[in-house]
Amino acid sequence: MDRAISKEVKRKEQGKQWIRIGAGMAVAVAAVGMMISFMQTSVNRKDIRISVVDRGTVEVSVNATGKVVPAFEEIINSPINSRIVEIYGKGGDEVEAGTPILKLDLQSAETAYEKLLDEEQMRCLELERLRINNRSKLSEMEMRLKVSRMELDRKEVELRNERYLDSLGAGTTDKVRQAELGYKVGQLQLHEDEEKYSNEQALSEAGLKVKELELNIFRKSLSEAGRTLEDAQIRSPRKAILTYINSEVGAQVSQGSRIAIISDLSRFKIAGEIADTYGDRIAPGSRAVVKIGKDKLDGVVSDVTPLSRNGVIAFTVQLDEDSHSRLRSGLKTDVYVMNAIRDDVLRIANASYYTGQGEYALFVVNGHQLLRRKVQLGESNFEYVEVVSGLDEGDEVVVSDMSDRMDKGKIKLK
């Protein structure tokens, strides 16, 4: 027969049940807390780069791309239409000044030059013949001029005699007039001969100068042909490295075509390109910084191409240390051209997050967590970015790439 359970027993059992329920709820709450803590986004401090906001100077720069090129490079073009008959070097060879590089077929050029030499001699003989003809002609005219003067002197004597006889009554008026007429005709004849002589002398001198000028012009052409023939014996103009050579023996080369390139690979410069929208922010004399990996090389913009091509403007940077060990021909570089200075501004380190002036969402350290904050950024250079608003001096800002966490308002910092 069943016995009734006492109230004391019932109270003890009910207490044990409440204890079990409480313990279960505590475990559940702890589990949920642990799960939330586990699911919350976190990041290790050592895995991110943090920059402290400070106050200082930002030397504003514009970014450009660059390529290392030899400081000196000379393209050797064929001065004539010819063909290659011999090769004396290969790419990479070091050549001294005057070292033969290759040989062109010069037979036609030499024959043409010899014809010009013969023509020069012929022109010299023609000039000498003209001088002799001029001297002979002027000599004949001088002789006729002397005869005319003597004839005039004779007629003057006759006129005096007729006048004297007429004064004595032994002459006649008709003879005096005839003598006067003969004297005047003699004067006119002498004047005409003198004019002819003077004109002929001027014509001779002018003709001689024309021929001498023609000869000088021809000699300049002859000298140019001689230089062309000398240049056709392809030699290195200075000590350098042969970086390219047309090594096809028998290949036809046209006048002006490239047959070799020599470069000074001990010194370098930077050939830069920048979008033409920044063309007004770069000029000769601007200071520039070239980054090759972690190395930074200072330089100066030496020249800027005035015309835009395909939306870019080309410029050249002369390096202060143009023989740096990191410089290699063809190496790509980043170039920063300085164009303004902003003093006493808030700034943070420049990194991949920065793409230009504007508003950014950056994470700021707040104790053991990172809080996303809207920040207005301004100008920059390769080291710093100007902070316009949103940050205070001393704030710690994450400058690593956090694009995959931008949907989070805060991140746990370990």
PDB file of N, CA, C and O in Angstrom, residues 290-296 326 331-334 336:
ATOM      1  N   VAL A 290      62.724  58.862 -56.476  1.00  0.00           N
ATOM      2  CA  VAL A 290      62.514  57.612 -57.207  1.00  0.00           C
ATOM      3  C   VAL A 290      62.627  56.459 -56.211  1.00  0.00           C
ATOM      4  O   VAL A 290      63.627  56.351 -55.489  1.00  0.00           O
ATOM      5  N   LYS A 291      61.612  55.614 -56.172  1.00  0.00           N
ATOM      6  CA  LYS A 291      61.615  54.473 -55.253  1.00  0.00           C
ATOM      7  C   LYS A 291      61.867  53.193 -56.034  1.00  0.00           C
ATOM      8  O   LYS A 291      61.174  52.883 -57.000  1.00  0.00           O
ATOM      9  N   ILE A 292      62.904  52.467 -55.606  1.00  0.00           N
ATOM     10  CA  ILE A 292      63.212  51.144 -56.149  1.00  0.00           C
ATOM     11  C   ILE A 292      63.186  50.190 -54.967  1.00  0.00           C
ATOM     12  O   ILE A 292      64.139  50.125 -54.191  1.00  0.00           O
ATOM     13  N   GLY A 293      62.095  49.460 -54.809  1.00  0.00           N
ATOM     14  CA  GLY A 293      61.939  48.639 -53.619  1.00  0.00           C
ATOM     15  C   GLY A 293      61.861  49.537 -52.401  1.00  0.00           C
ATOM     16  O   GLY A 293      61.031  50.438 -52.312  1.00  0.00           O
ATOM     17  N   LYS A 294      62.730  49.318 -51.439  1.00  0.00           N
ATOM     18  CA  LYS A 294      62.773  50.154 -50.235  1.00  0.00           C
ATOM     19  C   LYS A 294      63.762  51.303 -50.363  1.00  0.00           C
ATOM     20  O   LYS A 294      63.837  52.155 -49.471  1.00  0.00           O
ATOM     21  N   ASP A 295      64.529  51.325 -51.446  1.00  0.00           N
ATOM     22  CA  ASP A 295      65.518  52.381 -51.638  1.00  0.00           C
ATOM     23  C   ASP A 295      64.861  53.611 -52.266  1.00  0.00           C
ATOM     24  O   ASP A 295      64.005  53.498 -53.142  1.00  0.00           O
ATOM     25  N   LYS A 296      65.290  54.800 -51.812  1.00  0.00           N
ATOM     26  CA  LYS A 296      64.795  56.064 -52.339  1.00  0.00           C
ATOM     27  C   LYS A 296      65.973  56.868 -52.878  1.00  0.00           C
ATOM     28  O   LYS A 296      66.959  57.088 -52.175  1.00  0.00           O
ATOM     29  N   ARG A 326      71.426  49.668 -57.231  1.00  0.00           N
ATOM     30  CA  ARG A 326      70.122  49.099 -57.559  1.00  0.00           C
ATOM     31  C   ARG A 326      69.664  49.440 -58.975  1.00  0.00           C
ATOM     32  O   ARG A 326      68.674  48.893 -59.459  1.00  0.00           O
ATOM     33  N   LEU A 331      64.576  48.700 -65.594  1.00  0.00           N
ATOM     34  CA  LEU A 331      63.878  48.453 -64.332  1.00  0.00           C
ATOM     35  C   LEU A 331      62.746  49.466 -64.139  1.00  0.00           C
ATOM     36  O   LEU A 331      62.925  50.666 -64.331  1.00  0.00           O
ATOM     37  N   LYS A 332      61.557  48.958 -63.755  1.00  0.00           N
ATOM     38  CA  LYS A 332      60.410  49.823 -63.499  1.00  0.00           C
ATOM     39  C   LYS A 332      60.523  50.448 -62.110  1.00  0.00           C
ATOM     40  O   LYS A 332      60.967  49.789 -61.163  1.00  0.00           O
ATOM     41  N   THR A 333      60.110  51.709 -61.988  1.00  0.00           N
ATOM     42  CA  THR A 333      60.211  52.420 -60.717  1.00  0.00           C
ATOM     43  C   THR A 333      58.958  53.257 -60.478  1.00  0.00           C
ATOM     44  O   THR A 333      58.168  53.506 -61.395  1.00  0.00           O
ATOM     45  N   ASP A 334      58.795  53.685 -59.225  1.00  0.00           N
ATOM     46  CA  ASP A 334      57.784  54.681 -58.879  1.00  0.00           C
ATOM     47  C   ASP A 334      58.488  56.022 -58.744  1.00  0.00           C
ATOM     48  O   ASP A 334      59.561  56.118 -58.131  1.00  0.00           O
ATOM     49  N   TYR A 336      58.025  60.134 -57.661  1.00  0.00           N
ATOM     50  CA  TYR A 336      57.214  61.126 -56.956  1.00  0.00           C
ATOM     51  C   TYR A 336      57.830  62.494 -57.219  1.00  0.00           C
ATOM     52  O   TYR A 336      58.973  62.756 -56.837  1.00  0.00           O
TER      53      TYR A 336
END
